Tab-separated table of C-alpha atoms and ligand atoms in Angstrom:
chain	number	residue	atom	x	y	z
A	1	MET	CA	0.000	0.000	0.000
A	2	SER	CA	1.312	3.417	-0.801
A	3	ARG	CA	-0.290	6.553	0.559
A	4	VAL	CA	0.122	9.942	-1.096
A	5	TYR	CA	0.889	13.229	0.599
A	6	ASN	CA	-2.509	14.923	0.461
A	7	PHE	CA	-2.418	18.736	0.545
A	8	SER	CA	-6.182	19.121	0.126
A	9	ALA	CA	-7.863	22.109	1.796
A	10	GLY	CA	-10.685	19.833	2.930
A	11	PRO	CA	-11.726	17.153	3.350
A	12	SER	CA	-8.120	16.549	4.191
A	13	MET	CA	-5.629	14.117	5.680
A	14	LEU	CA	-6.376	12.315	8.911
A	15	PRO	CA	-3.633	10.927	11.167
A	16	GLU	CA	-2.686	7.428	10.019
A	17	GLU	CA	-2.900	6.163	13.598
A	18	VAL	CA	-6.525	7.272	13.741
A	19	LEU	CA	-7.391	5.506	10.487
A	20	LYS	CA	-5.710	2.324	11.709
A	21	LYS	CA	-7.521	2.404	15.032
A	22	ALA	CA	-10.864	2.968	13.274
A	23	ALA	CA	-10.092	0.054	10.947
A	24	ALA	CA	-9.225	-2.221	13.865
A	25	GLU	CA	-12.468	-1.305	15.639
A	26	MET	CA	-14.630	-1.400	12.514
A	27	LEU	CA	-16.469	-4.669	13.154
A	28	ASP	CA	-16.471	-4.733	16.933
A	29	TYR	CA	-16.166	-1.550	18.949
A	30	GLU	CA	-14.765	-2.374	22.393
A	31	GLY	CA	-16.541	-5.706	22.702
A	32	SER	CA	-19.974	-4.314	21.814
A	33	GLY	CA	-20.210	-6.690	18.849
A	34	GLN	CA	-21.097	-3.738	16.578
A	35	SER	CA	-19.473	-1.109	14.456
A	36	VAL	CA	-19.899	2.474	15.695
A	37	MET	CA	-21.710	2.995	12.369
A	38	GLU	CA	-24.438	0.601	13.471
A	39	MET	CA	-25.053	1.779	17.010
A	40	SER	CA	-28.076	3.534	18.372
A	41	HIS	CA	-27.161	7.095	19.240
A	42	ARG	CA	-29.199	6.562	22.413
A	43	SER	CA	-27.178	3.547	23.553
A	44	LYS	CA	-24.941	3.578	26.591
A	45	VAL	CA	-21.891	2.670	24.565
A	46	TYR	CA	-22.457	5.544	22.132
A	47	ASP	CA	-23.079	7.936	24.991
A	48	SER	CA	-19.544	7.306	26.210
A	49	ILE	CA	-18.231	8.213	22.746
A	50	ILE	CA	-20.041	11.546	22.389
A	51	LYS	CA	-19.470	12.514	26.029
A	52	GLY	CA	-15.833	11.442	25.721
A	53	ALA	CA	-15.354	13.594	22.622
A	54	GLU	CA	-16.844	16.615	24.363
A	55	SER	CA	-14.761	16.235	27.495
A	56	LEU	CA	-11.542	15.765	25.503
A	57	LEU	CA	-12.338	18.862	23.438
A	58	ARG	CA	-13.016	20.837	26.617
A	59	GLU	CA	-9.762	19.648	28.120
A	60	LEU	CA	-7.578	20.323	25.056
A	61	MET	CA	-9.097	23.741	24.270
A	62	ASN	CA	-9.508	24.697	27.907
A	63	ILE	CA	-13.180	25.543	27.352
A	64	PRO	CA	-14.770	27.176	30.411
A	65	ASP	CA	-17.959	25.756	31.959
A	66	ASN	CA	-20.051	28.713	30.811
A	67	TYR	CA	-19.596	27.656	27.195
A	68	LYS	CA	-21.705	24.981	25.503
A	69	VAL	CA	-20.136	22.549	23.048
A	70	LEU	CA	-22.504	21.505	20.262
A	71	PHE	CA	-22.054	18.736	17.702
A	72	LEU	CA	-24.077	19.819	14.675
A	73	GLN	CA	-24.599	18.990	11.020
A	74	GLY	CA	-24.975	21.079	7.880
A	75	GLY	CA	-21.387	22.234	7.622
A	76	ALA	CA	-19.988	25.635	8.418
A	77	SER	CA	-22.198	27.063	5.660
A	78	THR	CA	-25.433	26.264	7.524
A	79	GLN	CA	-24.198	28.338	10.458
A	80	PHE	CA	-24.051	31.377	8.141
A	81	ALA	CA	-27.858	31.459	8.546
A	82	ALA	CA	-28.090	29.989	12.040
A	83	ILE	CA	-25.836	32.686	13.541
A	84	PRO	CA	-28.031	35.664	12.595
A	85	LEU	CA	-31.208	33.718	13.451
A	86	ASN	CA	-29.868	32.975	16.925
A	87	PHE	CA	-27.976	36.149	17.753
A	88	MET	CA	-28.986	39.063	15.515
A	89	ASN	CA	-31.922	39.751	17.706
A	90	GLY	CA	-31.203	42.777	19.885
A	91	SER	CA	-30.596	45.789	17.652
A	92	GLY	CA	-30.810	43.508	14.615
A	93	LYS	CA	-27.346	44.713	13.542
A	94	ALA	CA	-24.158	42.772	12.956
A	95	ASP	CA	-20.730	43.944	11.774
A	96	PHE	CA	-18.485	41.874	9.533
A	97	ILE	CA	-14.859	41.950	8.456
A	98	ILE	CA	-14.547	40.579	4.940
A	99	THR	CA	-11.305	38.640	4.602
A	100	GLY	CA	-12.290	36.215	1.867
A	101	GLN	CA	-15.030	34.154	0.325
A	102	TRP	CA	-16.156	32.438	3.488
A	103	ALA	CA	-16.595	35.722	5.361
A	104	LYS	CA	-18.339	37.150	2.312
A	105	LYS	CA	-20.753	34.236	2.109
A	106	ALA	CA	-21.531	34.544	5.825
A	107	PHE	CA	-22.145	38.272	5.287
A	108	SER	CA	-24.478	37.734	2.312
A	109	GLU	CA	-26.477	35.139	4.208
A	110	ALA	CA	-26.796	37.324	7.312
A	111	LYS	CA	-28.021	40.194	5.111
A	112	LYS	CA	-31.280	38.285	4.676
A	113	TYR	CA	-31.980	38.619	8.378
A	114	GLY	CA	-31.005	42.120	9.385
A	115	ASP	CA	-28.811	45.182	9.149
A	116	VAL	CA	-25.327	43.979	8.310
A	117	LYS	CA	-22.307	46.189	7.751
A	118	ALA	CA	-18.973	45.322	6.183
A	119	VAL	CA	-16.717	47.306	8.465
A	120	ALA	CA	-13.496	46.426	6.640
A	121	SER	CA	-12.468	44.296	3.687
A	122	SER	CA	-9.283	43.139	1.984
A	123	GLU	CA	-11.029	42.437	-1.304
A	124	ASP	CA	-9.075	45.336	-2.892
A	125	GLU	CA	-5.928	43.189	-2.821
A	126	VAL	CA	-7.478	39.770	-3.453
A	127	TYR	CA	-7.698	39.081	0.290
A	128	THR	CA	-3.922	38.805	0.695
A	129	TYR	CA	-3.949	40.566	4.063
A	130	ILE	CA	-6.020	41.014	7.220
A	131	PRO	CA	-7.440	44.549	7.443
A	132	LYS	CA	-6.713	46.495	10.610
A	133	THR	CA	-9.672	47.709	12.631
A	134	SER	CA	-10.175	49.575	15.861
A	135	LYS	CA	-12.980	49.469	18.391
A	136	GLU	CA	-14.512	52.673	16.985
A	137	ASP	CA	-15.088	51.014	13.609
A	138	PHE	CA	-17.814	48.806	15.042
A	139	ARG	CA	-21.340	49.983	15.739
A	140	SER	CA	-21.639	50.080	19.513
A	141	ASP	CA	-25.117	48.546	19.417
A	142	ALA	CA	-24.204	45.671	17.050
A	143	ASP	CA	-25.386	42.282	18.300
A	144	TYR	CA	-22.065	40.732	17.286
A	145	VAL	CA	-18.965	41.150	15.179
A	146	TYR	CA	-18.173	38.347	12.759
A	147	ILE	CA	-14.782	37.238	11.433
A	148	CYS	CA	-13.322	34.292	9.584
A	149	MET	CA	-10.223	33.494	11.619
A	150	ASN	CA	-8.174	31.513	9.092
A	151	ASN	CA	-8.897	32.154	5.450
A	152	THR	CA	-8.558	28.763	3.832
A	153	ILE	CA	-8.584	29.940	0.223
A	154	TYR	CA	-6.215	32.904	0.553
A	155	GLY	CA	-3.922	31.691	3.350
A	156	THR	CA	-4.284	34.532	5.842
A	157	VAL	CA	-4.936	34.282	9.570
A	158	TYR	CA	-5.710	36.660	12.424
A	159	LYS	CA	-2.650	36.788	14.685
A	160	ASN	CA	-4.304	39.521	16.774
A	161	LEU	CA	-8.047	39.547	17.248
A	162	PRO	CA	-9.999	42.731	16.495
A	163	ASP	CA	-10.873	44.726	19.590
A	164	THR	CA	-14.659	44.746	19.701
A	165	GLY	CA	-15.051	46.006	23.257
A	166	ASP	CA	-18.181	44.486	24.792
A	167	ILE	CA	-19.626	43.296	21.497
A	168	PRO	CA	-19.479	39.486	21.247
A	169	LEU	CA	-17.003	38.273	18.650
A	170	ILE	CA	-18.057	35.289	16.534
A	171	ALA	CA	-15.425	33.448	14.512
A	172	ASP	CA	-15.408	30.770	11.854
A	173	ILE	CA	-12.389	28.655	12.833
A	174	SER	CA	-13.025	25.820	10.348
A	175	SER	CA	-9.490	25.714	8.977
A	176	CYS	CA	-7.509	26.432	12.150
A	177	PHE	CA	-9.540	24.363	14.645
A	178	LEU	CA	-7.148	22.604	17.090
A	179	SER	CA	-4.061	23.837	15.222
A	180	GLU	CA	-2.846	25.826	18.235
A	181	PRO	CA	-4.190	27.022	21.596
A	182	LEU	CA	-7.110	29.441	21.335
A	183	ASP	CA	-8.459	31.606	24.146
A	184	VAL	CA	-12.150	30.762	23.855
A	185	THR	CA	-13.076	33.422	26.441
A	186	LYS	CA	-12.291	36.116	23.861
A	187	PHE	CA	-15.283	34.950	21.802
A	188	GLY	CA	-19.041	34.757	22.079
A	189	MET	CA	-18.920	31.801	19.717
A	190	VAL	CA	-16.409	29.895	17.619
A	191	TYR	CA	-17.385	27.185	15.216
A	192	GLY	CA	-16.136	25.180	12.305
A	193	GLY	CA	-16.711	22.345	9.907
A	194	ALA	CA	-14.691	19.334	11.065
A	195	GLN	CA	-13.415	18.202	7.682
A	196	LYS	CA	-10.310	20.421	7.675
A	197	ASN	CA	-8.566	19.512	10.887
A	198	VAL	CA	-10.829	17.523	13.185
A	199	ALA	CA	-12.664	14.645	11.507
A	200	PRO	CA	-14.225	13.569	8.219
A	201	ALA	CA	-17.005	15.716	6.698
A	202	GLY	CA	-20.447	15.737	8.279
A	203	LEU	CA	-19.747	17.327	11.645
A	204	THR	CA	-19.774	20.984	12.652
A	205	ILE	CA	-18.655	21.936	16.143
A	206	ALA	CA	-19.930	25.104	17.794
A	207	ILE	CA	-18.669	26.478	21.111
A	208	ILE	CA	-21.071	29.108	22.431
A	209	ARG	CA	-21.102	31.320	25.523
A	210	GLU	CA	-24.229	30.376	27.457
A	211	ASP	CA	-25.591	33.853	28.055
A	212	LEU	CA	-25.959	34.360	24.288
A	213	LEU	CA	-28.349	31.430	23.968
A	214	GLY	CA	-32.114	31.532	24.251
A	215	LYS	CA	-32.680	34.593	22.082
A	216	ALA	CA	-33.348	32.934	18.738
A	217	ARG	CA	-36.083	34.381	16.560
A	218	ASP	CA	-39.433	32.599	16.646
A	219	ILE	CA	-39.100	31.655	12.985
A	220	THR	CA	-35.772	29.880	13.576
A	221	PRO	CA	-36.036	26.313	12.276
A	222	THR	CA	-35.786	23.923	15.214
A	223	MET	CA	-32.682	22.317	13.743
A	224	LEU	CA	-30.927	25.708	13.540
A	225	ASN	CA	-31.791	26.713	17.081
A	226	TYR	CA	-28.642	26.349	19.177
A	227	GLN	CA	-30.644	26.352	22.413
A	228	ILE	CA	-32.471	23.185	21.313
A	229	HIS	CA	-29.179	21.392	20.661
A	230	ALA	CA	-27.710	22.662	23.936
A	231	ASP	CA	-30.751	21.502	25.934
A	232	ASN	CA	-30.475	18.054	24.356
A	233	ASP	CA	-26.693	17.596	24.658
A	234	SER	CA	-26.435	17.476	20.838
A	235	LEU	CA	-28.849	14.519	20.776
A	236	TYR	CA	-32.067	16.297	19.763
A	237	ASN	CA	-32.004	14.151	16.649
A	238	THR	CA	-29.508	11.645	15.271
A	239	PRO	CA	-26.072	13.271	15.338
A	240	PRO	CA	-23.316	12.374	12.819
A	241	CYS	CA	-22.382	9.419	15.037
A	242	TYR	CA	-19.430	7.948	13.196
A	243	THR	CA	-17.826	11.332	12.477
A	244	ILE	CA	-18.031	12.231	16.164
A	245	TYR	CA	-16.301	8.924	16.942
A	246	ILE	CA	-13.437	9.762	14.547
A	247	CYS	CA	-13.298	13.235	16.089
A	248	LYS	CA	-12.769	11.566	19.471
A	249	LEU	CA	-9.912	9.486	18.059
A	250	VAL	CA	-8.315	12.631	16.592
A	251	LEU	CA	-8.615	14.387	19.961
A	252	GLU	CA	-6.960	11.404	21.660
A	253	TRP	CA	-4.187	11.577	19.065
A	254	ILE	CA	-3.605	15.281	19.812
A	255	LYS	CA	-3.626	14.627	23.552
A	256	ASN	CA	-1.066	11.848	23.177
A	257	LEU	CA	1.162	14.133	21.097
A	258	GLY	CA	1.207	16.630	23.953
A	259	GLY	CA	-1.835	18.850	23.383
A	260	LEU	CA	-2.315	22.100	21.505
A	261	GLU	CA	0.965	23.768	22.577
A	262	LYS	CA	2.807	20.853	21.020
A	263	MET	CA	0.524	20.903	17.979
A	264	LYS	CA	1.391	24.572	17.470
A	265	GLU	CA	5.110	23.838	17.718
A	266	LEU	CA	4.821	21.121	15.069
A	267	ASN	CA	2.662	23.297	12.814
A	268	GLU	CA	5.092	26.219	13.111
A	269	ALA	CA	8.023	24.016	12.169
A	270	LYS	CA	6.192	22.726	9.076
A	271	ALA	CA	5.036	26.177	7.945
A	272	LYS	CA	8.476	27.702	8.509
A	273	MET	CA	10.082	25.099	6.300
A	274	LEU	CA	7.755	25.946	3.424
A	275	TYR	CA	7.734	29.734	3.882
A	276	ASP	CA	11.543	29.853	4.214
A	277	PHE	CA	11.817	27.988	0.947
A	278	LEU	CA	9.335	30.349	-0.765
A	279	ASP	CA	11.165	33.439	0.539
A	280	ASN	CA	14.461	32.208	-0.896
A	281	SER	CA	13.188	30.728	-4.140
A	282	LYS	CA	13.768	32.506	-7.447
A	283	LEU	CA	10.848	30.694	-9.080
A	284	PHE	CA	8.142	30.280	-6.447
A	285	LYS	CA	6.707	32.963	-4.251
A	286	GLY	CA	4.090	33.190	-1.512
A	287	THR	CA	1.094	35.410	-2.237
A	288	VAL	CA	0.227	36.667	1.241
A	289	LYS	CA	1.513	39.596	3.308
A	290	LYS	CA	4.130	38.041	5.592
A	291	GLU	CA	2.683	39.165	8.913
A	292	ASP	CA	-0.706	37.592	8.105
A	293	ARG	CA	0.484	34.203	6.877
A	294	SER	CA	-1.518	31.153	7.881
A	295	LEU	CA	0.113	28.111	9.453
A	296	MET	CA	-2.445	25.892	7.747
A	297	ASN	CA	-2.912	27.029	4.133
A	298	VAL	CA	0.065	28.178	2.088
A	299	PRO	CA	-0.751	29.602	-1.359
A	300	PHE	CA	2.080	30.184	-3.834
A	301	VAL	CA	2.666	30.902	-7.518
A	302	THR	CA	5.455	30.853	-10.082
A	303	GLY	CA	4.107	33.954	-11.806
A	304	ASN	CA	3.491	31.971	-14.964
A	305	GLU	CA	0.204	30.105	-15.401
A	306	GLU	CA	1.641	27.472	-17.724
A	307	LEU	CA	4.424	26.724	-15.288
A	308	ASP	CA	1.884	26.541	-12.443
A	309	ALA	CA	-0.078	23.951	-14.427
A	310	LYS	CA	3.106	22.005	-15.174
A	311	PHE	CA	4.004	22.018	-11.492
A	312	VAL	CA	0.568	20.763	-10.462
A	313	LYS	CA	0.734	17.985	-13.049
A	314	GLU	CA	4.252	16.827	-12.154
A	315	SER	CA	3.751	17.069	-8.406
A	316	THR	CA	0.562	14.995	-8.653
A	317	ALA	CA	2.424	12.318	-10.598
A	318	ALA	CA	5.090	12.307	-7.876
A	319	GLY	CA	2.512	11.636	-5.126
A	320	PHE	CA	1.815	15.187	-3.881
A	321	VAL	CA	-1.901	15.577	-4.491
A	322	ASN	CA	-4.409	18.444	-4.369
A	323	LEU	CA	-1.839	21.235	-4.685
A	324	LYS	CA	-3.885	23.151	-7.245
A	325	GLY	CA	-4.996	26.524	-5.868
A	326	HIS	CA	-8.663	27.338	-5.332
A	327	ARG	CA	-10.530	27.765	-8.606
A	328	THR	CA	-11.035	31.482	-7.874
A	329	VAL	CA	-7.349	32.335	-7.312
A	330	GLY	CA	-5.304	29.880	-9.400
A	331	GLY	CA	-1.678	29.029	-8.639
A	332	MET	CA	-0.978	26.468	-5.954
A	333	ARG	CA	-1.960	25.968	-2.333
A	334	ALA	CA	-0.474	23.530	0.139
A	335	SER	CA	-2.789	22.854	3.055
A	336	ILE	CA	-0.644	21.520	5.864
A	337	TYR	CA	-3.115	20.702	8.596
A	338	ASN	CA	-2.325	18.864	11.836
A	339	ALA	CA	-2.246	15.433	10.207
A	340	MET	CA	0.365	16.357	7.562
A	341	PRO	CA	3.652	14.934	8.843
A	342	ILE	CA	6.760	17.127	8.660
A	343	GLU	CA	8.240	14.527	6.284
A	344	GLY	CA	5.476	15.429	3.816
A	345	VAL	CA	6.429	19.106	3.861
A	346	LYS	CA	10.127	18.244	3.588
A	347	ALA	CA	9.445	16.011	0.599
A	348	LEU	CA	7.360	18.762	-1.040
A	349	VAL	CA	10.135	21.340	-0.556
A	350	ASP	CA	12.669	18.901	-2.054
A	351	PHE	CA	10.361	18.392	-5.017
A	352	MET	CA	9.923	22.156	-5.473
A	353	GLU	CA	13.703	22.631	-5.367
A	354	LYS	CA	14.138	20.041	-8.075
A	355	PHE	CA	11.365	21.612	-10.172
A	356	GLU	CA	13.006	25.011	-9.791
A	357	LYS	CA	16.359	23.662	-11.027
A	358	GLU	CA	14.719	22.105	-14.073
A	359	ASN	CA	12.469	25.055	-14.911
A	360	GLY	CA	14.086	28.139	-13.350
B	1	LIG	C1	-14.355	24.916	4.252
B	1	LIG	C2	-14.770	26.156	4.930
B	1	LIG	C3	-16.116	26.531	5.034
B	1	LIG	C4	-17.230	25.733	4.411
B	1	LIG	O1	-17.461	24.613	5.148
B	1	LIG	P1	-18.672	23.610	4.805
B	1	LIG	O2	-18.586	22.662	5.954
B	1	LIG	O3	-18.362	22.999	3.480
B	1	LIG	O4	-19.924	24.396	4.784
B	1	LIG	C5	-16.426	27.673	5.739
B	1	LIG	N1	-15.472	28.423	6.301
B	1	LIG	C6	-14.164	28.099	6.207
B	1	LIG	C7	-13.140	28.970	6.851
B	1	LIG	C8	-13.777	26.961	5.521
B	1	LIG	O5	-12.481	26.645	5.435
């Protein structure tokens, strides 16, 4: 069996140890005589899986007791509507910072439900930087301020959070979930689709400060009402059972590695290797303002579209897959999430060096 190095932005690599453990437990989970895929979500054995996943997540992310952890479905994109329905219900205003397509989509969706304002945007330079804001930029009566923390398509990340004063900050952390420690207390809510860094597709995790719950609009569909899911410990209806189980295995893997401080150290070492190469290369260059570079998604170009296409083709043949940039930006993008081993990044850099020699 030979496995490729998968640089996909999502769904993306999972740790090999996790896949092996899931394979070993496929037919008989811990003596239950069933696969986790076959279990009732109301069974005792499944209860230990979902509760175990929540308590591991709380432990690793240091989530305070006044925050609810919800296991949801519908992807990050469903929350673009759920967030205004649940929280845009005081003044009916929400302020957004537009740092890419995902923030823009969240903004457009929220527009259907109230008075939204794009306070800042980096669209003028193809989202290659994080715009600076100050507290005065936000409307003091806004129900929340919304950001996308790590911009998967463009490769930027917030290194310093915007100062929103007392206004709750809500962040989409889909592509930086569990990549490094995060101070949850700085947010009213963080959430993300699991398929980038946490589990296979099908699971969305939301972490919400309790005092923000219970204010959903009457028209909010039951399945989009966070209070309903909180009151039912994420078991109002059938949750994505198997994905939550894999999530638990991934959390165990992170814990065994040494937790999120260690994860950050590993991710920084991987990203540094690739960025250092890009900064010294005469052929390849990174596309993002240095101070805003993501640890997770690294876009780069040669400056020549034909050469970009040649690189994508040859790298794929050599076992480095999904390096093609997002269809809206072109070029290349290496997504180097938690599960990408440092050997994978080293091998990619070696391959890029060789390509540069042959084509430079
Ligand atoms: C992938 C991604 C999304 C979309 O997630 P879905 O689960 O497909 O809806 C939203 N935001 C960010 C930052 C992403 O990376």
